[in-house]
Short mmCIF file of C-alpha atoms and ligand atoms in Angstrom, two decimals:
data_model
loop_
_atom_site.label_atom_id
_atom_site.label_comp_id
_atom_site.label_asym_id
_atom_site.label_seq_id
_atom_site.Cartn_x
_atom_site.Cartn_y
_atom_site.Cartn_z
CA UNK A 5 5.69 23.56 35.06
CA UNK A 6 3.37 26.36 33.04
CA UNK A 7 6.18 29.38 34.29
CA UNK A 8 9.15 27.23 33.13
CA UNK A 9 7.45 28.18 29.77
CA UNK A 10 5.88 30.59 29.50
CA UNK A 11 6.56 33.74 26.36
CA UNK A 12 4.78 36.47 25.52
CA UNK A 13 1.57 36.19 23.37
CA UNK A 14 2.67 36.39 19.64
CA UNK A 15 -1.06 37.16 18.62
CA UNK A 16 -1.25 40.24 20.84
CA UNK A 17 2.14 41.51 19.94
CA UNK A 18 1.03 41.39 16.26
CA UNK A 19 -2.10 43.14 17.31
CA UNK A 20 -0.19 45.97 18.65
CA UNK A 21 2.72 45.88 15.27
CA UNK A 22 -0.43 46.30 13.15
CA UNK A 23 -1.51 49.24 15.16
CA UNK A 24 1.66 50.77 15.67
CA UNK A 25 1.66 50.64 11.31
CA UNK A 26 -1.95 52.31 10.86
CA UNK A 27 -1.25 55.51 13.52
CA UNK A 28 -0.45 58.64 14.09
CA UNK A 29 1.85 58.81 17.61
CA UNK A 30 -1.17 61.14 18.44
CA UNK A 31 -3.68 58.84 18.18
CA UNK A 32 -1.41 56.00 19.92
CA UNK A 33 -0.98 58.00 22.65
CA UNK A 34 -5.27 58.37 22.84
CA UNK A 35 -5.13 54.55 22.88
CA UNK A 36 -2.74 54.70 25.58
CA UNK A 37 -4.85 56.73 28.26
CA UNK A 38 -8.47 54.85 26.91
CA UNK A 39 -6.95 51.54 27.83
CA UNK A 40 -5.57 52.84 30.91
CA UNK A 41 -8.97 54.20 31.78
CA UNK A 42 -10.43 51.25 30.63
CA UNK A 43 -8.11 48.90 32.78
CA UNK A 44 -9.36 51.24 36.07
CA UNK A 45 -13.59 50.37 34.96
CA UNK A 46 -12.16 47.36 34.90
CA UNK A 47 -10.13 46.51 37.89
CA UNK A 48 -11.59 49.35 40.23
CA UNK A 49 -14.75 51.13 39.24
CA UNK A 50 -16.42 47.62 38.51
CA UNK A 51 -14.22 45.31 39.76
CA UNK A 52 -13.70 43.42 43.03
CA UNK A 53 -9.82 42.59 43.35
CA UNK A 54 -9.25 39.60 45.44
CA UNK A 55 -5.53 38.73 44.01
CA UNK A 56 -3.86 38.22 47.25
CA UNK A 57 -0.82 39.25 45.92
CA UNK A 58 -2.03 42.81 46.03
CA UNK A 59 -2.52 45.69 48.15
CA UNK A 60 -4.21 48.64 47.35
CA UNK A 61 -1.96 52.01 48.07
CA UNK A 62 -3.96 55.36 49.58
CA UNK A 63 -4.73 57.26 46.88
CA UNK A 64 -1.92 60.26 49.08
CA UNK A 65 0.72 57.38 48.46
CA UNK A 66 -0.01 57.01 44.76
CA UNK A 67 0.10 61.07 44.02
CA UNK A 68 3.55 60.93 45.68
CA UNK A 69 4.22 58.46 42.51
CA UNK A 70 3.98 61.56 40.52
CA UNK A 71 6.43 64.12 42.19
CA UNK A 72 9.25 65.02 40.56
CA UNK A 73 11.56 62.31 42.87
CA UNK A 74 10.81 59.73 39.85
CA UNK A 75 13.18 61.54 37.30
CA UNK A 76 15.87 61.69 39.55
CA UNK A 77 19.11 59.59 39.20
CA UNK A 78 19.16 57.98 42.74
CA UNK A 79 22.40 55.45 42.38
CA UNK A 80 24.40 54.82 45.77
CA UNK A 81 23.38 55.35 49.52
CA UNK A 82 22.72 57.74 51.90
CA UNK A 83 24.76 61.10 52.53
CA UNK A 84 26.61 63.31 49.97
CA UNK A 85 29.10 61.03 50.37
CA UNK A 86 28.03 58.01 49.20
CA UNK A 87 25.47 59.19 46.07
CA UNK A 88 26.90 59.33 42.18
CA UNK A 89 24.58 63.08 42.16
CA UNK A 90 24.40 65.73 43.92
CA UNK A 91 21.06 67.64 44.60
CA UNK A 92 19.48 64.41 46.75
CA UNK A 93 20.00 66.46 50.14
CA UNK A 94 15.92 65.93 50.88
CA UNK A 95 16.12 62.39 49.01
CA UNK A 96 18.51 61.74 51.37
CA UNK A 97 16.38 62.20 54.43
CA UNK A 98 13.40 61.15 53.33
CA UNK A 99 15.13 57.51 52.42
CA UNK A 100 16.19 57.66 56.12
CA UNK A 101 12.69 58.48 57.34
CA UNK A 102 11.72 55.16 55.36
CA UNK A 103 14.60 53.30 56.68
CA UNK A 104 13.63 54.12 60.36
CA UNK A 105 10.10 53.53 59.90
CA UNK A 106 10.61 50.11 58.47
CA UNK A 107 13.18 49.05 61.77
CA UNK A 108 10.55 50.14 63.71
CA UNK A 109 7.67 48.45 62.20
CA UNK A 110 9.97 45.19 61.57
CA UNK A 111 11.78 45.95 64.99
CA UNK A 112 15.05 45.38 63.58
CA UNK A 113 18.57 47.37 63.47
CA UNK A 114 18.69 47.87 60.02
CA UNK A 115 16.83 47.74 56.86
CA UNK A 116 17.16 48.75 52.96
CA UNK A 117 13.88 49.60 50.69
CA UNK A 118 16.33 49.72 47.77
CA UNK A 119 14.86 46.68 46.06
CA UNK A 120 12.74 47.13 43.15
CA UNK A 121 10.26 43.87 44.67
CA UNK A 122 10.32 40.82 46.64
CA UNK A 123 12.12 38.73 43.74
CA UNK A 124 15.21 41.49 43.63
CA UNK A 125 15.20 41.51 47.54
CA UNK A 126 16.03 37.84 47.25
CA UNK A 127 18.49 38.03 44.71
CA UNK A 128 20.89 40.51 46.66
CA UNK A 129 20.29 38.14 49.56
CA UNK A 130 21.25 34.81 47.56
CA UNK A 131 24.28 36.58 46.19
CA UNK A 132 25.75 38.01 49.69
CA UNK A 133 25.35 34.76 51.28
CA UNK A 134 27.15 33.18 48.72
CA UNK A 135 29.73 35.82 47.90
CA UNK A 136 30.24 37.14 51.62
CA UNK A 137 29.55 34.29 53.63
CA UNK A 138 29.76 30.33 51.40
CA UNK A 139 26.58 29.72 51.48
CA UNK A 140 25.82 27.44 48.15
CA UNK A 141 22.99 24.88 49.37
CA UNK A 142 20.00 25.32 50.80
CA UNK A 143 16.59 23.66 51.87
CA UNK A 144 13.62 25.68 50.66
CA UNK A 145 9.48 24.99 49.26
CA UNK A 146 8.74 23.12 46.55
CA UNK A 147 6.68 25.58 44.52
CA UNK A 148 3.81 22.72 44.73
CA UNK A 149 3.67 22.92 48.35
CA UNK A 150 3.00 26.86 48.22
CA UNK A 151 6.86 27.42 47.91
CA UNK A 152 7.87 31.01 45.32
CA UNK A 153 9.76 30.54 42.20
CA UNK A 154 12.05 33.03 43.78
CA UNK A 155 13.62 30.78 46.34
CA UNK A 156 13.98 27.89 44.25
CA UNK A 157 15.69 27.06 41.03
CA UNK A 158 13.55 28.53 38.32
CA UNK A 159 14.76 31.87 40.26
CA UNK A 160 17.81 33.54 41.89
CA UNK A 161 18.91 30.35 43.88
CA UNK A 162 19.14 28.47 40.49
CA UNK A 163 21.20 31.45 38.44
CA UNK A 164 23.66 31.74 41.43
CA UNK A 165 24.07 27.88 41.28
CA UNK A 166 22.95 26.83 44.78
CA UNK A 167 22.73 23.23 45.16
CA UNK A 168 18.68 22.85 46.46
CA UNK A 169 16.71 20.05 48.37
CA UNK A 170 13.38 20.44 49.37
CA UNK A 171 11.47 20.90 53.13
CA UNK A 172 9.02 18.34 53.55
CA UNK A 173 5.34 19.36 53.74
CA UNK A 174 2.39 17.24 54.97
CA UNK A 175 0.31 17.53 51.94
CA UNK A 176 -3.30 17.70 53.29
CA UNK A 177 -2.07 20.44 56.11
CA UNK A 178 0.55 22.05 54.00
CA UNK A 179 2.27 22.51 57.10
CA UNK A 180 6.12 21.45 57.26
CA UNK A 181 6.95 18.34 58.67
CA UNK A 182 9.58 19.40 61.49
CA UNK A 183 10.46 15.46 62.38
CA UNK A 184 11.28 14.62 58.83
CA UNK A 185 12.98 17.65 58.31
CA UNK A 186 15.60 17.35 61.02
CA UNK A 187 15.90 13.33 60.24
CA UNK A 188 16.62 14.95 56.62
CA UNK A 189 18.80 17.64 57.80
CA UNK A 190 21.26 15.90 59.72
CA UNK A 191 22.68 13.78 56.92
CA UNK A 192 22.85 17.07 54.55
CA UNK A 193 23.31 20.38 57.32
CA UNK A 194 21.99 22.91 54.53
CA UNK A 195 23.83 25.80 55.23
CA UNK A 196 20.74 27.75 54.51
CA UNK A 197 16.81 27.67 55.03
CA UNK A 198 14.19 29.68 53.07
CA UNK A 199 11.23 29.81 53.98
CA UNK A 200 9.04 31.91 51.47
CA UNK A 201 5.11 30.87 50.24
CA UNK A 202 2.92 32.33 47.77
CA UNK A 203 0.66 30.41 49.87
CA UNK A 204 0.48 30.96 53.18
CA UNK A 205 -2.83 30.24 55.08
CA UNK A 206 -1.32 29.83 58.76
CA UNK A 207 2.24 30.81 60.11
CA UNK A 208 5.90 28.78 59.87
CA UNK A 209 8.12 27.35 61.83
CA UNK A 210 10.34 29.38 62.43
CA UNK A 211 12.19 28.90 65.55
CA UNK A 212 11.85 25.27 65.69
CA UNK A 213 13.55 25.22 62.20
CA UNK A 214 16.16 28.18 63.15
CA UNK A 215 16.88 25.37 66.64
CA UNK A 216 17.85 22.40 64.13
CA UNK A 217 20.00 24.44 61.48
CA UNK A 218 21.50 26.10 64.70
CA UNK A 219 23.46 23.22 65.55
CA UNK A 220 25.58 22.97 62.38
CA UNK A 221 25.52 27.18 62.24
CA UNK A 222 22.74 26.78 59.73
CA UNK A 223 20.89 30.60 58.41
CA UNK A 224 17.42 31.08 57.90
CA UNK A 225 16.38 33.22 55.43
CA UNK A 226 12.33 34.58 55.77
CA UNK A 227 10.99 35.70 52.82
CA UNK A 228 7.72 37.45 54.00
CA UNK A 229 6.57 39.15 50.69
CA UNK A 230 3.19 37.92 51.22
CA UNK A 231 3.22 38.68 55.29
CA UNK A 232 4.66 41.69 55.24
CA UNK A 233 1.89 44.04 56.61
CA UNK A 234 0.45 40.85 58.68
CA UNK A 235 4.33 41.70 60.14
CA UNK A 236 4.16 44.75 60.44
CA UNK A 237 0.99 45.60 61.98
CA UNK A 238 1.58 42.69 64.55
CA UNK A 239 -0.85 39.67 63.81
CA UNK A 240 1.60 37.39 62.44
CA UNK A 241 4.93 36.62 64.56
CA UNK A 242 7.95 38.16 63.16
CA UNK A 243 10.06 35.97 61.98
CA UNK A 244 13.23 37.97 63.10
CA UNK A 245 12.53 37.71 66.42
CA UNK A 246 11.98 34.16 66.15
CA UNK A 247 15.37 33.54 64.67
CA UNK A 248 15.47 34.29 61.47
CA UNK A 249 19.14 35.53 59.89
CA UNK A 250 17.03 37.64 56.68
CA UNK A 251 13.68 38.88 56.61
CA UNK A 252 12.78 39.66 53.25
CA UNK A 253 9.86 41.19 51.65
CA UNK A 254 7.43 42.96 48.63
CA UNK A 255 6.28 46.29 49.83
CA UNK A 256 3.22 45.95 47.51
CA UNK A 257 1.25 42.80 48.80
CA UNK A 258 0.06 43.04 52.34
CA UNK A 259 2.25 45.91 52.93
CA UNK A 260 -0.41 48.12 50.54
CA UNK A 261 2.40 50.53 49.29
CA UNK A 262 4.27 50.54 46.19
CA UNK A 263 5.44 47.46 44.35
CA UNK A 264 9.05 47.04 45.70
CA UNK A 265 10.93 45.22 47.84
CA UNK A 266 13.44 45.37 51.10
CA UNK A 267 15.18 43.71 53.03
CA UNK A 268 15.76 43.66 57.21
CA UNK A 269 18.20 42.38 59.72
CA UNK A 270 19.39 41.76 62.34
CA UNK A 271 23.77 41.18 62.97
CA UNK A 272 25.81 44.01 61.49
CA UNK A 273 27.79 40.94 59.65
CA UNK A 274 25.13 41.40 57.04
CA UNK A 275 25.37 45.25 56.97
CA UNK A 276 28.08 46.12 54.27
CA UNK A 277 27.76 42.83 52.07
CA UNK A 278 24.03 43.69 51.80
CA UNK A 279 24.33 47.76 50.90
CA UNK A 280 27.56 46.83 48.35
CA UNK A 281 25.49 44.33 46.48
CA UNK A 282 22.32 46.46 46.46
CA UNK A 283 24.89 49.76 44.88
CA UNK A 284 26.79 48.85 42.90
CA UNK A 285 25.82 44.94 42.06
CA UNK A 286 22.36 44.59 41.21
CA UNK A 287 20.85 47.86 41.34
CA UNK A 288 21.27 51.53 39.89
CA UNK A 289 18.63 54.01 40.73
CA UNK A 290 16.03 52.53 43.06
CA UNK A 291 13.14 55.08 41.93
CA UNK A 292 13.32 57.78 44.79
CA UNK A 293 9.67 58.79 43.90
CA UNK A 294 8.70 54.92 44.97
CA UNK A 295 10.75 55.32 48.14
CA UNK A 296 8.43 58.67 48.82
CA UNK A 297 5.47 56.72 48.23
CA UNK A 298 6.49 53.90 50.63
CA UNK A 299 7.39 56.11 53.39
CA UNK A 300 3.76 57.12 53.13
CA UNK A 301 2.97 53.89 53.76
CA UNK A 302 5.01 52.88 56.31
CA UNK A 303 3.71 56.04 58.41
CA UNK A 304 -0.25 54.60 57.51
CA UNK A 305 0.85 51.25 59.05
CA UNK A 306 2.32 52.58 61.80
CA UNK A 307 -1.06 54.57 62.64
CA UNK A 308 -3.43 52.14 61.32
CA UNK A 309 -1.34 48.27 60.64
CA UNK A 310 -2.54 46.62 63.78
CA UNK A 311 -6.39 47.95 62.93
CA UNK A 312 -6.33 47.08 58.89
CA UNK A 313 -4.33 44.16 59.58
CA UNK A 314 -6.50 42.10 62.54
CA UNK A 315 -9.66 43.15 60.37
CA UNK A 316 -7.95 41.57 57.34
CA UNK A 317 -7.79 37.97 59.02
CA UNK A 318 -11.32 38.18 60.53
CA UNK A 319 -12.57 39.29 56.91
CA UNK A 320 -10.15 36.17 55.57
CA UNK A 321 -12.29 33.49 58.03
CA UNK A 322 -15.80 34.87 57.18
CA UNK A 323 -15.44 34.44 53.17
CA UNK A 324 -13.92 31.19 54.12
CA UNK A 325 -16.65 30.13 56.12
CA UNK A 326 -19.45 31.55 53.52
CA UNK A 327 -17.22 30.08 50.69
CA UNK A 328 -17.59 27.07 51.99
CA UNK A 329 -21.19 27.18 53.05
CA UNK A 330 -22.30 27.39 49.22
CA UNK A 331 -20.00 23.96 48.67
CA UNK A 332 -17.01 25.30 47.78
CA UNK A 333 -14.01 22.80 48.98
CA UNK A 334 -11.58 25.67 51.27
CA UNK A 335 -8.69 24.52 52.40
CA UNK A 336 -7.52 23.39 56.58
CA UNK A 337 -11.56 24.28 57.26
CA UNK A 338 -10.46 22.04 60.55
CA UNK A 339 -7.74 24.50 61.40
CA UNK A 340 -10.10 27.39 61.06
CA UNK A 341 -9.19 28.60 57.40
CA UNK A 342 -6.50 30.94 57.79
CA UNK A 343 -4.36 33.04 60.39
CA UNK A 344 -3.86 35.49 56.87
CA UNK A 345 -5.13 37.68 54.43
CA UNK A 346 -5.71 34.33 51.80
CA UNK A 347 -8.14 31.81 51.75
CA UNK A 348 -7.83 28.91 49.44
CA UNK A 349 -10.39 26.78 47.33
CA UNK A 350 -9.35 23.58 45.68
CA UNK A 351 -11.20 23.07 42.57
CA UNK A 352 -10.96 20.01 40.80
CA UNK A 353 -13.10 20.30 38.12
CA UNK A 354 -11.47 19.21 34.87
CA UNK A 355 -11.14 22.63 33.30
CA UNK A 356 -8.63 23.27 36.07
CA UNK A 357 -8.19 26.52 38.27
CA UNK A 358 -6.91 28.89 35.81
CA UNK A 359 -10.39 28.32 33.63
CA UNK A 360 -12.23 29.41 36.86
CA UNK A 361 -10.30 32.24 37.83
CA UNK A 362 -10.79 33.77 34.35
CA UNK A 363 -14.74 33.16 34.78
CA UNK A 364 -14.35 35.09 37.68
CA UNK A 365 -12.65 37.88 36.18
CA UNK A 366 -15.28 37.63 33.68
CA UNK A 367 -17.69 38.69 35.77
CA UNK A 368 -15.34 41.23 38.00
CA UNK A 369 -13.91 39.07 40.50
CA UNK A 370 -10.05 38.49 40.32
CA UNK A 371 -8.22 35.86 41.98
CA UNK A 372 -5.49 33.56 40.78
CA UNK A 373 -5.15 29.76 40.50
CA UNK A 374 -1.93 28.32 42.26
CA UNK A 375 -0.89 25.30 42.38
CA UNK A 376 -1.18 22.23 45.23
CA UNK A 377 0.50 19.45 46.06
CA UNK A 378 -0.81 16.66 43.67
CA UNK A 379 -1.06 19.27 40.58
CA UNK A 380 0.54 18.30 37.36
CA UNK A 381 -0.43 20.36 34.22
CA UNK A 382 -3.45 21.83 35.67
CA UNK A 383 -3.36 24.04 38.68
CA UNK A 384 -6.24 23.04 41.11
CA UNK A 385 -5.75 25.91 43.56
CA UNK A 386 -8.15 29.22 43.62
CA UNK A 387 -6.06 31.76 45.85
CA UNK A 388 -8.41 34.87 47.56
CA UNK A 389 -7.11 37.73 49.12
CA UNK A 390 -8.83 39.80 51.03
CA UNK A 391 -6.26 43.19 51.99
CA UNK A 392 -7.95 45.78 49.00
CA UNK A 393 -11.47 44.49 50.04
CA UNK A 394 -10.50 45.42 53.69
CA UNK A 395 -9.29 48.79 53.14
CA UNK A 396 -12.41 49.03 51.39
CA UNK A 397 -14.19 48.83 54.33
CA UNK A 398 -16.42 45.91 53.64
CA UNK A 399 -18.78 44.82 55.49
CA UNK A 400 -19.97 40.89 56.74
CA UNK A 401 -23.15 41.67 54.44
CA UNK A 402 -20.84 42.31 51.77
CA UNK A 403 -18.90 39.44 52.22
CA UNK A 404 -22.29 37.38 52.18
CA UNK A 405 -23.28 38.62 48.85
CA UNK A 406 -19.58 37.97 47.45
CA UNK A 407 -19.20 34.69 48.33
CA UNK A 408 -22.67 33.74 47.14
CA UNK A 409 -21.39 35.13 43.62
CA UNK A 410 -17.77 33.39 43.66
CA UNK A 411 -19.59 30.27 44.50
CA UNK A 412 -22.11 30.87 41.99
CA UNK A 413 -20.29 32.00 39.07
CA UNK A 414 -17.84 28.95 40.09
CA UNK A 415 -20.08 25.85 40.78
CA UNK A 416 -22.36 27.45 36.84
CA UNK A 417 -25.35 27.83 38.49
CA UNK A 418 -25.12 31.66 38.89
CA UNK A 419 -26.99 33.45 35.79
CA UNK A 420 -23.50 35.16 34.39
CA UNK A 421 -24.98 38.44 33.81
CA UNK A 422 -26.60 38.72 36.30
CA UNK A 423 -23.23 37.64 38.37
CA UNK A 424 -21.93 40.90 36.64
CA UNK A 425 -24.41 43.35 38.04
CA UNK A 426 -24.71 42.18 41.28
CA UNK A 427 -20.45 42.87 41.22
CA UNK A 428 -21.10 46.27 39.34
CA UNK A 429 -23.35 47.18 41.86
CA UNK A 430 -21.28 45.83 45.05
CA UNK A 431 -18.05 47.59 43.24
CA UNK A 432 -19.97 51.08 43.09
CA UNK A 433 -20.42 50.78 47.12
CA UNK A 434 -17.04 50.77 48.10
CA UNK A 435 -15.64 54.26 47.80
CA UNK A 436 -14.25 54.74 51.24
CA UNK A 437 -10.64 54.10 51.17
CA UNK A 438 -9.67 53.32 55.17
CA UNK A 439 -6.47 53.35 57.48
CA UNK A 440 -4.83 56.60 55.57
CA UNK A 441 -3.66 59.83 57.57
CA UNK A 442 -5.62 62.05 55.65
CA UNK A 443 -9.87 61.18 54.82
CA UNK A 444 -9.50 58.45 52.33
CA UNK A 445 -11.25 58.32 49.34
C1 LIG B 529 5.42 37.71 45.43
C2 LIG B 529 6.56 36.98 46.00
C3 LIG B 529 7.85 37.28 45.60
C4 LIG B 529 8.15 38.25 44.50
O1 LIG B 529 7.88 39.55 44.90
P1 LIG B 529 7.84 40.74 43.81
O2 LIG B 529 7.67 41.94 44.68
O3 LIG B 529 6.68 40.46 42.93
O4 LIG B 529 9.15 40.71 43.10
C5 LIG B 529 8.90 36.66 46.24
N1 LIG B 529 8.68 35.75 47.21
C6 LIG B 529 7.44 35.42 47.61
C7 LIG B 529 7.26 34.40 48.70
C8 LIG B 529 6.33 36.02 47.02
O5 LIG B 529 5.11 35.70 47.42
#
């Protein structure tokens, strides 16, 4: 599978060796702030972003990036008695104002944004439930059936040596098939469940999954990277009220903070196993100036997530719908597209989905290609996003024009330059920046 292989680019580290050889640090440093600039023509000033494994952050919560938090040595937990440093006194309560926020948006009894993203979340959570609590198999997505890398054996699961069968999925709904499961599950009784998708058009099962395991004291772990502001702001059911053990999560998809991670619970069992393998295990400082930024965020979701969120979905279903209008194959079109932020084409054209995305990006459109269920060496999946368009502010008419040059620039009968301008020109109308405390921008 391509990420089981995948190495940096020799050509372009060569590129920047030679460069590094013919300058002055001066002039390396120019080159550093014209290709930043040039990456933000790119991705913002002309650019339509559509990964849906983004989400943009308010342009308050990306100054607080900046303050001085960032150079700060941050190792340890809350309260002068549990930090390596001294002089965190207002680090201190501002990581509690995040930490109460995010129990109250996740309606939990505890939570911990010390994770530097959704992978790291999961890796403190594989390790306590093997260290603190036996856990060493576990049922989880095959990363063909929309399952992450980070809950099977390519990522934490496999370094800590859990022992790994598969859910089964219904390959035309994608949706997990609960009577095979539990005919599965009662010859094995996996200790553990994860459920965690890079693809995630309609919700899981969680409680009917959380009622099988039950019976032999089974856990269910949630990884909700991708749902995580869905979550929060109420449109998608939270998966710890439904049973699940773990909710884990990126705070930079959905969520529209920083890129991070966390993690929430429920059972105090968890409580000191989770905080002693976040400080000292697998984490020093967790950049204080990121937890600034995301209690920002959490405070805009908590004023604004049910708004941003429920417009998100209905913004999902119409480029669906006009997607598929112009031709385009979108995925569970009988299910009514999505209940998320994604929306997925299959493309099966023979230059695969990756060669499409990048046509897209050619013109200022990014999305990524993921893989489906009978991919081999080429991925057939186009994944669409819709959160930065949202808090954009777009509008149905918007959406009409986009989807007539995705489709377009997709299906080659879209003149490419002209592709270009009509996305210039569509990029240069969204300036508003919605759902932040202060007027966006
Ligand atoms: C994106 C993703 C991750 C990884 O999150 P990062 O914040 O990028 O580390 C983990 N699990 C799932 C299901 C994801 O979609």
């Amino acid at each position: 599978m391509i990420i089981n292989k995948q190495m940096h680019d020799m050509n372009i580290l060569n590129d920047a060796s030679v460069l590094l050889g013919c300058s002055t640090s001066k002039e390396l440093y120019q080159k550093l702030r014209a290709l930043i600039e040039r990456h933000d023509t790119v991705r913002v000033k002309t650019g339509i972003n559509l990964v849906a494994a983004e989400g943009p952050m308010s342009s308050q919560a990306r100054r607080l990036l900046s303050c001085d938090l960032g150079s700060r040595a941050s190792g340890g937990s809350i309260g002068r008695n549990n930090r390596f440093f001294t002089g965190l006194d207002q680090a201190d309560e501002i990581e509690a104002l995040c930490i109460v926020l995010l129990k109250e948006l996740f309606e939990c009894n505890h939570a911990d944004p010390r994770l530097l993203g959704g992978l790291h979340a999961n890796t403190v959570v594989y390790a306590v439930l093997k260290n603190h609590f036996k856990v060493s198999d576990m049922s989880t997505l095959n990363t063909f059936y929309g399952g992450n890398s980070s809950n099977h054996n390519l990522g934490p699961p496999g370094i800590l040596n859990y022992s790994i069968s598969e859910l089964p999925v219904d390959p035309n709904t994608l949706e997990i098939d609960l009577n095979a499961f539990e005919y599965m599950a009662k010859f094995r009784q996996p200790k553990l469940v994860s459920l965690g998708a890079g693809l995630n058009l309609f919700p899981f099962p969680v409680k009917e999954i959380k009622d099988i395991i039950s019976r032999w004291g089974g856990m269910l772990l949630f990884d909700g990277s991708h749902q995580a502001g869905l979550i929060a702001g109420g449109v998608y059911p939270n998966p710890l009220s439904l049973g699940a053990d773990i909710y884990t999560a990126s705070t930079g998809k959905t969520f529209s903070g920083p890129q991070g991670g966390m993690i929430c619970w429920n059972s105090e069992k968890f409580s000191s196993p989770v905080s002693t393998t976040i400080f000292p295990k697998l984490t020093g400082s967790h950049q204080l100036n990121r937890i600034a930024a995301l209690t920002l965020s959490c405070l805009e979701l908590k004023e604004y997530g049910h708004e941003y969120m429920a417009q998100g979905i209905l913004n999902a279903r119409q480029l669906a719908s006009n997607l598929q209008a112009h031709g385009l194959d979108v995925l569970c079109s009988d299910e009514g597209f999505t209940e998320t932020h994604q929306v997925v084409v299959k493309w099966t054209q023979e230059e695969g989905a990756r060669l499409a995305c990048y046509r897209l990006a050619d013109v200022g459109v990014f999305a990524n290609a993921v893989p489906l269920p009978e991919d081999r060496e080429l991925l057939s999946g186009i994944r669409f996003g819709v959160t930065e368009i949202t808090r954009l502010g777009v509008t149905q008419s918007q959406i009409v024009v986009l989807a007539e040059v995705v489709a377009g620039v997709l299906q080659g009968n879209y003149n490419l330059k002209e592709a270009r301008n009509v996305v210039v020109e569509l990029a240069s109308t969204f300036s508003d920046f919605k759902y932040c405390l202060e007027g966006g921008q």
